Amino acid sequence: MSELLAPAGSFEALVAAISNGCDAVYLGMNRFGARAYANNFDIDELKKAIEYAHLRNVKIYVTMNTIVFDEELADAYKQIDELYLANVDGLIIQDLAIFNYVVKNYPLLEAHCSTQMGLDDLDGCLLFKELGAKRVVLSREVPYQKLIEIKSKLKLPMEIFVHGALCVSYSGGCYMSGLIGYRSGNRGRCVGSCRKKYELINTTTNKTLTNSYILSMKDLNTIDHINELKAFDSLKIEGRMKEPAYVANVIRAYRNALDNTYDNNIKLNKTFNRTFTKGYIFNEDKKDITNIEKPNNYGYKIGRVKRKIKSGYELELYTPLNQNDSIRINHNNEDVTITVVKMYDLNDNLISSANKACIIKIKDELSINDEVFMTKDYKYYQFIEKTYPNEFRRFGINIDVYGKAFDKLIINVECDDKFISLESDFLLEESINRPTDKEAFEKQFDRLNNTVYKINNLNYYCENVFIPASKINDLRRNVIDMLNQERLLSRKPIAIEEEKLDKLNIIKENKHISVFCTTEEQYQACKDLNISEIYYDNYIRRNENNYKDKKGNLLIAGYGGIYHYRKTNEFQTDFMLNAVNYKSVYMLHKLGAKKVCLSYEINKDQINNLVNNFYNETSAMPNLEMIVYGKATMMFTTYCPLKVLNQCGQCKKNKYILKDEYGEFPIISNSDCTTTILNGKTLNLIDDIDKINGVNTFRIQLTTEDYNESIKIIKAFQNKINNEEYDLHFNKETDTRGHFKTNSNSLQ
């Protein structure tokens, strides 16, 4: 049976999820989780949540799926220690250092590979199975048939997303929020830059194709495919930033679907949605996977503006409207939002509901035929909110009661293969006229509505005794307390042994430049300037669709590529693996990487910490690469913004950019119809290379440059490395938006 996995950004949301039938809940702490803006949990709230969940046989997984810097590792490890003792069932992890600490020290604490790891093929999953993962969370871009193929060969629990918000960037591996707003998604602080309006401009023709929410994905909804989804171990609902009513509604719908029950009262579109898509998993057409009209709650259409009257407007309704409902009216592509406090019939009488027509009195300017959408059905929310707190299932207990006059009463209880025995602290009284029989005892003992239990069977072996009702009530409370404690998991502290790292055979290189090429003419510029280290056709990107035989040294951006090529090729790892601490660098070296490219998100001081810690732990220096020039990749996406505008194939003839109030973002359309979106501002650290300790390979990342530009850039960096005069005038268009403000290559 598939696990139904619910989100919880608060204790109330956790209760809503469990009350409506989830099997497990994932939540975040105040640090190291990828939803820093959710309410989240402190350790005391977490313990309360775990007790509540575990008494109902619901598991708790905690997200520790951000990247972690060296100066934070001690705090992260301490948090893991606390989570283990708090009886957390598993951790959802992105960073290799966190993964390693859990696997090495806490075999009872499941290590789950977060979707941020970018696992989308069998090779990547097999790598982490080998490293000790207990579950893998597959990328939302993986189609169903490929998931089934992976499942058949992996023999490891698989978790997939089935409902909720979608990241337009592959596996949530997005740098857009950090590059534009200095709030890194990999640090849990995504501000949803993809939910903004952008102009899409054809720079070849200088025409604007749209000014819309071109990157805003619809919400995933796969409930119509529930029978296919039952093939997987865990079905995950997104929504840690959502209100409890949303969590209750979605969990209730999927629980009914999984159990083959049906409740026609449940409507997924009656809580927050951006309209729905079946997603890449069920091969949604790329032109239908975004909602470019609106980035937030869309609701559903209930009517139109029919006519203007003196004090307001008459609405023609397709479905009922009630007092206290919230609606939005689309006027000239802008929303007028209203909570319907007062509404009137066509005779101007105050009413509380309407089926076909009503009058609303507002000062906003509307037009005839403006569409009206329901965004909050007040009565539906009342219905949903009554579903929690509630016991979705109760656990049967079997009871044997023994006693005779002048002896103590013995109560034996069995539940979930757990046994407890209680002996009364009083002696039973003999009763001749009014003995307490089984019916009287059970009636009093069965007052279990405020517990998670129900009586399955009660055997009563007492004769001619009298037990006061108050004492039976006390016995019941004591029995339930004892049973709860017996059923709750308890762990003892584990002595953590300091891990001794192997000394690796790392070949330290002299300072030099490397160049990443996107086009043939850039590659030719590198050849003409005798660049020894070029990344072009030897690049294995993060989500390589199929692995071809390659010769020589490879640059690998995904874990699947590491697993596939590590026995046949020399390789080094790319920035998208987000190495920002010494342990992650160590693990990548140990997996076979001869060189590790650091993440965009690490700054000078953090690089120093990394290098020093690596040396102190291994008595060796890491071999590090760092990108010091180029338009940074903001996101790589399976989605194509051109296709949604019926411009499919035009990328071969034209060039395009996205534009907002801050700048322009070039688009690279890849040969397999995937898309790379670049930062318009160029990172340029040519004058800072000497300040960067511990890095010997400085990478130039060429993207949109032509041959002549490439030659100028490469020559300037060659001269800098050779301590010769270099020309900084080849690119002055740089600013701090080219990298991260607080954790960045800017060396601030």
PDB file of N, CA and C in Angstrom, residues 645-696:
ATOM      1  N   LEU A 645       3.664  29.862 -26.448  1.00  0.00           N
ATOM      2  CA  LEU A 645       3.232  30.958 -27.321  1.00  0.00           C
ATOM      3  C   LEU A 645       3.184  30.530 -28.780  1.00  0.00           C
ATOM      4  N   ASN A 646       3.170  29.210 -28.985  1.00  0.00           N
ATOM      5  CA  ASN A 646       3.109  28.652 -30.345  1.00  0.00           C
ATOM      6  C   ASN A 646       4.280  29.107 -31.203  1.00  0.00           C
ATOM      7  N   GLN A 647       5.457  29.219 -30.579  1.00  0.00           N
ATOM      8  CA  GLN A 647       6.675  29.612 -31.291  1.00  0.00           C
ATOM      9  C   GLN A 647       7.638  28.434 -31.436  1.00  0.00           C
ATOM     10  N   CYS A 648       7.111  27.219 -31.372  1.00  0.00           N
ATOM     11  CA  CYS A 648       7.957  26.032 -31.401  1.00  0.00           C
ATOM     12  C   CYS A 648       8.797  26.000 -32.681  1.00  0.00           C
ATOM     13  N   GLY A 649      10.090  25.807 -32.508  1.00  0.00           N
ATOM     14  CA  GLY A 649      11.004  25.755 -33.643  1.00  0.00           C
ATOM     15  C   GLY A 649      11.622  27.088 -34.004  1.00  0.00           C
ATOM     16  N   GLN A 650      11.044  28.183 -33.512  1.00  0.00           N
ATOM     17  CA  GLN A 650      11.564  29.508 -33.860  1.00  0.00           C
ATOM     18  C   GLN A 650      12.907  29.796 -33.188  1.00  0.00           C
ATOM     19  N   CYS A 651      13.240  28.999 -32.176  1.00  0.00           N
ATOM     20  CA  CYS A 651      14.528  29.195 -31.496  1.00  0.00           C
ATOM     21  C   CYS A 651      15.700  28.947 -32.431  1.00  0.00           C
ATOM     22  N   LYS A 652      15.460  28.199 -33.503  1.00  0.00           N
ATOM     23  CA  LYS A 652      16.537  27.928 -34.465  1.00  0.00           C
ATOM     24  C   LYS A 652      16.839  29.147 -35.332  1.00  0.00           C
ATOM     25  N   LYS A 653      15.890  30.098 -35.368  1.00  0.00           N
ATOM     26  CA  LYS A 653      16.045  31.275 -36.224  1.00  0.00           C
ATOM     27  C   LYS A 653      16.280  32.563 -35.440  1.00  0.00           C
ATOM     28  N   ASN A 654      15.860  32.579 -34.186  1.00  0.00           N
ATOM     29  CA  ASN A 654      15.852  33.825 -33.429  1.00  0.00           C
ATOM     30  C   ASN A 654      16.484  33.639 -32.055  1.00  0.00           C
ATOM     31  N   LYS A 655      16.790  34.772 -31.428  1.00  0.00           N
ATOM     32  CA  LYS A 655      17.266  34.773 -30.057  1.00  0.00           C
ATOM     33  C   LYS A 655      16.247  35.492 -29.181  1.00  0.00           C
ATOM     34  N   TYR A 656      16.197  35.073 -27.897  1.00  0.00           N
ATOM     35  CA  TYR A 656      15.140  35.567 -27.017  1.00  0.00           C
ATOM     36  C   TYR A 656      15.715  35.929 -25.654  1.00  0.00           C
ATOM     37  N   ILE A 657      15.021  36.840 -24.990  1.00  0.00           N
ATOM     38  CA  ILE A 657      15.341  37.176 -23.606  1.00  0.00           C
ATOM     39  C   ILE A 657      14.041  37.299 -22.812  1.00  0.00           C
ATOM     40  N   LEU A 658      14.161  37.126 -21.492  1.00  0.00           N
ATOM     41  CA  LEU A 658      13.117  37.556 -20.572  1.00  0.00           C
ATOM     42  C   LEU A 658      13.552  38.891 -19.989  1.00  0.00           C
ATOM     43  N   LYS A 659      12.583  39.739 -19.678  1.00  0.00           N
ATOM     44  CA  LYS A 659      12.920  41.058 -19.157  1.00  0.00           C
ATOM     45  C   LYS A 659      11.957  41.418 -18.032  1.00  0.00           C
ATOM     46  N   ASP A 660      12.522  41.964 -16.943  1.00  0.00           N
ATOM     47  CA  ASP A 660      11.683  42.511 -15.876  1.00  0.00           C
ATOM     48  C   ASP A 660      12.188  43.905 -15.542  1.00  0.00           C
ATOM     49  N   GLU A 661      11.722  44.460 -14.425  1.00  0.00           N
ATOM     50  CA  GLU A 661      12.108  45.823 -14.088  1.00  0.00           C
ATOM     51  C   GLU A 661      13.568  45.938 -13.686  1.00  0.00           C
ATOM     52  N   TYR A 662      14.230  44.799 -13.440  1.00  0.00           N
ATOM     53  CA  TYR A 662      15.616  44.824 -12.998  1.00  0.00           C
ATOM     54  C   TYR A 662      16.623  44.580 -14.120  1.00  0.00           C
ATOM     55  N   GLY A 663      16.225  43.852 -15.139  1.00  0.00           N
ATOM     56  CA  GLY A 663      17.194  43.549 -16.172  1.00  0.00           C
ATOM     57  C   GLY A 663      16.686  42.543 -17.186  1.00  0.00           C
ATOM     58  N   GLU A 664      17.611  42.038 -17.967  1.00  0.00           N
ATOM     59  CA  GLU A 664      17.301  41.094 -19.037  1.00  0.00           C
ATOM     60  C   GLU A 664      17.973  39.757 -18.756  1.00  0.00           C
ATOM     61  N   PHE A 665      17.297  38.678 -19.179  1.00  0.00           N
ATOM     62  CA  PHE A 665      17.763  37.334 -18.894  1.00  0.00           C
ATOM     63  C   PHE A 665      17.742  36.501 -20.177  1.00  0.00           C
ATOM     64  N   PRO A 666      18.920  36.289 -20.762  1.00  0.00           N
ATOM     65  CA  PRO A 666      18.978  35.558 -22.037  1.00  0.00           C
ATOM     66  C   PRO A 666      18.468  34.130 -21.899  1.00  0.00           C
ATOM     67  N   ILE A 667      17.855  33.652 -22.976  1.00  0.00           N
ATOM     68  CA  ILE A 667      17.327  32.292 -23.038  1.00  0.00           C
ATOM     69  C   ILE A 667      18.161  31.486 -24.022  1.00  0.00           C
ATOM     70  N   ILE A 668      18.598  30.313 -23.583  1.00  0.00           N
ATOM     71  CA  ILE A 668      19.256  29.363 -24.481  1.00  0.00           C
ATOM     72  C   ILE A 668      18.319  28.180 -24.674  1.00  0.00           C
ATOM     73  N   SER A 669      17.909  27.963 -25.907  1.00  0.00           N
ATOM     74  CA  SER A 669      17.058  26.810 -26.226  1.00  0.00           C
ATOM     75  C   SER A 669      17.953  25.663 -26.639  1.00  0.00           C
ATOM     76  N   ASN A 670      17.933  24.590 -25.847  1.00  0.00           N
ATOM     77  CA  ASN A 670      18.815  23.455 -26.095  1.00  0.00           C
ATOM     78  C   ASN A 670      18.244  22.534 -27.167  1.00  0.00           C
ATOM     79  N   SER A 671      19.105  21.700 -27.733  1.00  0.00           N
ATOM     80  CA  SER A 671      18.718  20.860 -28.868  1.00  0.00           C
ATOM     81  C   SER A 671      17.622  19.856 -28.522  1.00  0.00           C
ATOM     82  N   ASP A 672      17.493  19.491 -27.233  1.00  0.00           N
ATOM     83  CA  ASP A 672      16.462  18.526 -26.836  1.00  0.00           C
ATOM     84  C   ASP A 672      15.209  19.213 -26.319  1.00  0.00           C
ATOM     85  N   CYS A 673      15.053  20.500 -26.665  1.00  0.00           N
ATOM     86  CA  CYS A 673      13.870  21.292 -26.301  1.00  0.00           C
ATOM     87  C   CYS A 673      13.792  21.601 -24.813  1.00  0.00           C
ATOM     88  N   THR A 674      14.888  21.474 -24.095  1.00  0.00           N
ATOM     89  CA  THR A 674      14.972  22.021 -22.754  1.00  0.00           C
ATOM     90  C   THR A 674      15.465  23.464 -22.864  1.00  0.00           C
ATOM     91  N   THR A 675      15.410  24.178 -21.753  1.00  0.00           N
ATOM     92  CA  THR A 675      15.699  25.610 -21.774  1.00  0.00           C
ATOM     93  C   THR A 675      16.632  25.986 -20.637  1.00  0.00           C
ATOM     94  N   THR A 676      17.611  26.833 -20.934  1.00  0.00           N
ATOM     95  CA  THR A 676      18.481  27.409 -19.917  1.00  0.00           C
ATOM     96  C   THR A 676      18.236  28.909 -19.881  1.00  0.00           C
ATOM     97  N   ILE A 677      17.991  29.445 -18.695  1.00  0.00           N
ATOM     98  CA  ILE A 677      17.786  30.887 -18.531  1.00  0.00           C
ATOM     99  C   ILE A 677      18.967  31.442 -17.758  1.00  0.00           C
ATOM    100  N   LEU A 678      19.584  32.477 -18.319  1.00  0.00           N
ATOM    101  CA  LEU A 678      20.820  33.034 -17.769  1.00  0.00           C
ATOM    102  C   LEU A 678      20.571  34.360 -17.077  1.00  0.00           C
ATOM    103  N   ASN A 679      21.445  34.682 -16.146  1.00  0.00           N
ATOM    104  CA  ASN A 679      21.443  36.029 -15.584  1.00  0.00           C
ATOM    105  C   ASN A 679      21.982  36.990 -16.635  1.00  0.00           C
ATOM    106  N   GLY A 680      21.332  38.125 -16.784  1.00  0.00           N
ATOM    107  CA  GLY A 680      21.773  39.087 -17.787  1.00  0.00           C
ATOM    108  C   GLY A 680      23.053  39.800 -17.408  1.00  0.00           C
ATOM    109  N   LYS A 681      23.316  39.936 -16.125  1.00  0.00           N
ATOM    110  CA  LYS A 681      24.545  40.560 -15.659  1.00  0.00           C
ATOM    111  C   LYS A 681      25.652  39.512 -15.590  1.00  0.00           C
ATOM    112  N   THR A 682      26.847  39.925 -15.902  1.00  0.00           N
ATOM    113  CA  THR A 682      27.956  38.987 -16.012  1.00  0.00           C
ATOM    114  C   THR A 682      28.822  39.001 -14.754  1.00  0.00           C
ATOM    115  N   LEU A 683      29.024  37.830 -14.202  1.00  0.00           N
ATOM    116  CA  LEU A 683      29.978  37.675 -13.103  1.00  0.00           C
ATOM    117  C   LEU A 683      31.387  37.866 -13.663  1.00  0.00           C
ATOM    118  N   ASN A 684      32.161  38.729 -13.046  1.00  0.00           N
ATOM    119  CA  ASN A 684      33.524  38.981 -13.525  1.00  0.00           C
ATOM    120  C   ASN A 684      34.428  39.220 -12.325  1.00  0.00           C
ATOM    121  N   LEU A 685      35.213  38.217 -11.969  1.00  0.00           N
ATOM    122  CA  LEU A 685      36.093  38.286 -10.807  1.00  0.00           C
ATOM    123  C   LEU A 685      37.557  38.332 -11.212  1.00  0.00           C
ATOM    124  N   ILE A 686      37.842  38.848 -12.403  1.00  0.00           N
ATOM    125  CA  ILE A 686      39.221  38.824 -12.892  1.00  0.00           C
ATOM    126  C   ILE A 686      40.164  39.575 -11.951  1.00  0.00           C
ATOM    127  N   ASP A 687      39.661  40.607 -11.313  1.00  0.00           N
ATOM    128  CA  ASP A 687      40.524  41.405 -10.454  1.00  0.00           C
ATOM    129  C   ASP A 687      40.635  40.836  -9.049  1.00  0.00           C
ATOM    130  N   ASP A 688      39.930  39.722  -8.784  1.00  0.00           N
ATOM    131  CA  ASP A 688      39.888  39.156  -7.436  1.00  0.00           C
ATOM    132  C   ASP A 688      40.538  37.781  -7.339  1.00  0.00           C
ATOM    133  N   ILE A 689      41.047  37.280  -8.434  1.00  0.00           N
ATOM    134  CA  ILE A 689      41.589  35.917  -8.429  1.00  0.00           C
ATOM    135  C   ILE A 689      42.674  35.743  -7.373  1.00  0.00           C
ATOM    136  N   ASP A 690      43.494  36.752  -7.199  1.00  0.00           N
ATOM    137  CA  ASP A 690      44.595  36.636  -6.245  1.00  0.00           C
ATOM    138  C   ASP A 690      44.114  36.556  -4.798  1.00  0.00           C
ATOM    139  N   LYS A 691      42.872  36.944  -4.544  1.00  0.00           N
ATOM    140  CA  LYS A 691      42.339  36.945  -3.182  1.00  0.00           C
ATOM    141  C   LYS A 691      41.705  35.613  -2.809  1.00  0.00           C
ATOM    142  N   ILE A 692      41.617  34.714  -3.771  1.00  0.00           N
ATOM    143  CA  ILE A 692      40.912  33.455  -3.538  1.00  0.00           C
ATOM    144  C   ILE A 692      41.937  32.379  -3.217  1.00  0.00           C
ATOM    145  N   ASN A 693      41.961  31.946  -1.982  1.00  0.00           N
ATOM    146  CA  ASN A 693      42.925  30.939  -1.554  1.00  0.00           C
ATOM    147  C   ASN A 693      42.352  29.533  -1.735  1.00  0.00           C
ATOM    148  N   GLY A 694      43.221  28.606  -2.128  1.00  0.00           N
ATOM    149  CA  GLY A 694      42.823  27.210  -2.190  1.00  0.00           C
ATOM    150  C   GLY A 694      42.188  26.777  -3.487  1.00  0.00           C
ATOM    151  N   VAL A 695      41.958  27.714  -4.407  1.00  0.00           N
ATOM    152  CA  VAL A 695      41.380  27.383  -5.714  1.00  0.00           C
ATOM    153  C   VAL A 695      42.455  27.570  -6.768  1.00  0.00           C
ATOM    154  N   ASN A 696      42.647  26.545  -7.595  1.00  0.00           N
ATOM    155  CA  ASN A 696      43.692  26.631  -8.612  1.00  0.00           C
ATOM    156  C   ASN A 696      43.152  26.643 -10.035  1.00  0.00           C
TER     157      ASN A 696
END
